[in-house]
CSV table of C-alpha atoms and ligand atoms in Angstrom, one decimal:
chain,number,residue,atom,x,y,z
A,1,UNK,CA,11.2,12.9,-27.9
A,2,UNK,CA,12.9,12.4,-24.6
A,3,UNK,CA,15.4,15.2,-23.3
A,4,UNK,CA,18.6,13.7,-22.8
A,5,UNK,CA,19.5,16.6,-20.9
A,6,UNK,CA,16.9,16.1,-18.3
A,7,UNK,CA,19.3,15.5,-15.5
A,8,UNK,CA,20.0,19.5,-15.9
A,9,UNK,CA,16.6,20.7,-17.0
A,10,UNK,CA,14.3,19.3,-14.0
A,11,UNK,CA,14.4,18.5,-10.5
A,12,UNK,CA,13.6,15.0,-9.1
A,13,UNK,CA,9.9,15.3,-7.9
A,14,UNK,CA,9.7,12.3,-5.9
A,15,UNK,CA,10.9,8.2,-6.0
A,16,UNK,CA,8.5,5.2,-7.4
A,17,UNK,CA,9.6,1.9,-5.9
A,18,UNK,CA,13.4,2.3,-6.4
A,19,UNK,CA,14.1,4.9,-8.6
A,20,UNK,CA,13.3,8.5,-9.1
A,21,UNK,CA,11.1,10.4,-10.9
A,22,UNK,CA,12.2,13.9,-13.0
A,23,UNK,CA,9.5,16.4,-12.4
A,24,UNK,CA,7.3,18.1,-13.0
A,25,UNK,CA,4.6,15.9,-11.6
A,26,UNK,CA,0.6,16.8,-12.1
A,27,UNK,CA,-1.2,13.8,-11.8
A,28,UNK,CA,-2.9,12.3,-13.6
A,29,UNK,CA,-2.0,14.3,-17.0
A,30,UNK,CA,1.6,15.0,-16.2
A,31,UNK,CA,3.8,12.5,-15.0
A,32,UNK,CA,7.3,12.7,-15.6
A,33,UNK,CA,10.5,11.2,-16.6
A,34,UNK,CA,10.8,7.6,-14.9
A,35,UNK,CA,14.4,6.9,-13.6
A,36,UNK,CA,18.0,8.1,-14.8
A,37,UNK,CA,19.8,5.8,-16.3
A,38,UNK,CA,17.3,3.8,-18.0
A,39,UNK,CA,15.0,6.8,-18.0
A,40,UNK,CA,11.3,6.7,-19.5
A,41,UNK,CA,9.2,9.9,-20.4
A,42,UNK,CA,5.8,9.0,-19.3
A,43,UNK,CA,4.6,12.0,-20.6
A,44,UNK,CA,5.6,10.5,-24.3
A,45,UNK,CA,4.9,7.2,-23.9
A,46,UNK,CA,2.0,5.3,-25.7
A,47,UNK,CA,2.4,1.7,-24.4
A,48,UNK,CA,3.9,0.5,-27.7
A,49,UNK,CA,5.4,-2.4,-25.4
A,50,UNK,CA,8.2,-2.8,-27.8
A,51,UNK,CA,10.8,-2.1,-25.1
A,52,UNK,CA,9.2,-4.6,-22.7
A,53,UNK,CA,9.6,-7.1,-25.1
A,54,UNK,CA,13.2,-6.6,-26.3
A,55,UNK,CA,14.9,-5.9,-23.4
A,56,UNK,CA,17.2,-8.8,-23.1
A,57,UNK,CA,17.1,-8.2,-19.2
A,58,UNK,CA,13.8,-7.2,-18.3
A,59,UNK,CA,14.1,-4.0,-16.8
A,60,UNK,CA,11.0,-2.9,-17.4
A,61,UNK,CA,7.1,-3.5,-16.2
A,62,UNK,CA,4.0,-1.9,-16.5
A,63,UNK,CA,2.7,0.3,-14.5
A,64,UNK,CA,-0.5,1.5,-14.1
A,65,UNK,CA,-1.4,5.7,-15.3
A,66,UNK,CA,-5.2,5.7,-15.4
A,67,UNK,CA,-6.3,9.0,-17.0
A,68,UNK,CA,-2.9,10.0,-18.5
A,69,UNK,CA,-3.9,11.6,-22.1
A,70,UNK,CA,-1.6,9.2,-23.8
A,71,UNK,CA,-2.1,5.6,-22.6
A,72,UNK,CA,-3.4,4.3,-19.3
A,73,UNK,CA,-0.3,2.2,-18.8
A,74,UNK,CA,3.1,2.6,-18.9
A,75,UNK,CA,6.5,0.7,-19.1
A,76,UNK,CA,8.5,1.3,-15.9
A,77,UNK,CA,12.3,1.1,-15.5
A,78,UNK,CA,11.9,-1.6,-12.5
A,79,UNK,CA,14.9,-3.1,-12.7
A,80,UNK,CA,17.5,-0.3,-14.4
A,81,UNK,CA,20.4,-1.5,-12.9
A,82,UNK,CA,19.9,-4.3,-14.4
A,83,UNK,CA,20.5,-2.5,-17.6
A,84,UNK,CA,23.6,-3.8,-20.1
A,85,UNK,CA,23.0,-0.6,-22.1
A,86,UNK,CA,23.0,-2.5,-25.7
A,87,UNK,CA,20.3,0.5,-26.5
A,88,UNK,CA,17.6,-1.7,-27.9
A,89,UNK,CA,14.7,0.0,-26.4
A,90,UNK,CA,16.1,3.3,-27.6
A,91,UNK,CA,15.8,2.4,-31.2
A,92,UNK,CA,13.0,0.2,-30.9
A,93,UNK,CA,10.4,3.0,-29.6
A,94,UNK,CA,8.1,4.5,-32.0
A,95,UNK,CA,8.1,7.6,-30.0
A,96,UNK,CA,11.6,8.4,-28.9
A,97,UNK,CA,10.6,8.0,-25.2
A,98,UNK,CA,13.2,5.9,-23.6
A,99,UNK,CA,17.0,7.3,-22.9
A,100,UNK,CA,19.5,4.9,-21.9
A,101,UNK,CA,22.6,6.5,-20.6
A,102,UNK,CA,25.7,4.4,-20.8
A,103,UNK,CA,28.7,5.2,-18.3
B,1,SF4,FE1,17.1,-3.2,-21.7
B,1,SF4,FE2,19.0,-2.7,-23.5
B,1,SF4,FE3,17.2,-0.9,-22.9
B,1,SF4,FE4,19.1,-1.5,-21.1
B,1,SF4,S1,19.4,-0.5,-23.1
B,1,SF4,S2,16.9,-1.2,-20.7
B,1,SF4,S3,19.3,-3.6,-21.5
B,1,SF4,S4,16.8,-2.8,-23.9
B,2,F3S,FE1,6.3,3.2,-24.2
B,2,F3S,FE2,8.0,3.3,-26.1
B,2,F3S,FE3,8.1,1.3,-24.5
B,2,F3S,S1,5.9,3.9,-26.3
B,2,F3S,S2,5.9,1.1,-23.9
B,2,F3S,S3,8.5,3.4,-24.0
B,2,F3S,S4,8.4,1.2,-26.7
B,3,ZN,ZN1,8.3,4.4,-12.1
């Protein structure tokens, strides 16, 4: 699962489109957590899609991780402050890969 304490545990390696990405970065095997408040660990993820489909607000989007171990795409926090923190995409991943920080 996700670290919830990844804020304090890594460094931010770089940004993708608006919002930053929590090292460490080895492409293509090792990619990261995907932004901080909505915050996606790509290295966990397995394009379920569930999240992309029950986010009432759309904050995420594929994205594109050709030769990552785990799935060739990913879902992408695009739009994270857009996020109304009702936690759906917490409890609806299969993997535990998505941490949604409220506050
Ligand atoms: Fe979307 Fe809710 Fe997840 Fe925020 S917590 S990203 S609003 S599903
Ligand atoms: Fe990935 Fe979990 Fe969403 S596996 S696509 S973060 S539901
Ligand atoms: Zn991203």
């Amino acid at each position: 699962a996700i670290d919830p304490k990844f804020e304090e545990n890594r460094d931010v390696a770089e940004q993708h489109e608006d919002h930053r990405v929590w090292g460490p970065v080895d492409e293509p095997e090792q990619l990261g957590i995907h932004g901080t408040h909505v915050a996606v660990d790509f290295d966990i993820c397995i394009a379920d899609g569930a999240c992309l489909e029950d986010c009432p607000v759309d904050v995420f989007e594929w994205t594109d991780t050709p030769d990552h171990p785990e799935s060739e795409i990913k879902a992408d926090p695009a739009r994270e402050e857009q996020c109304i923190d009702c936690m759906l995409c917490v409890d609806v991943c299969p993997v535990d890969a998505i941490d949604v920080d409220p506050g």
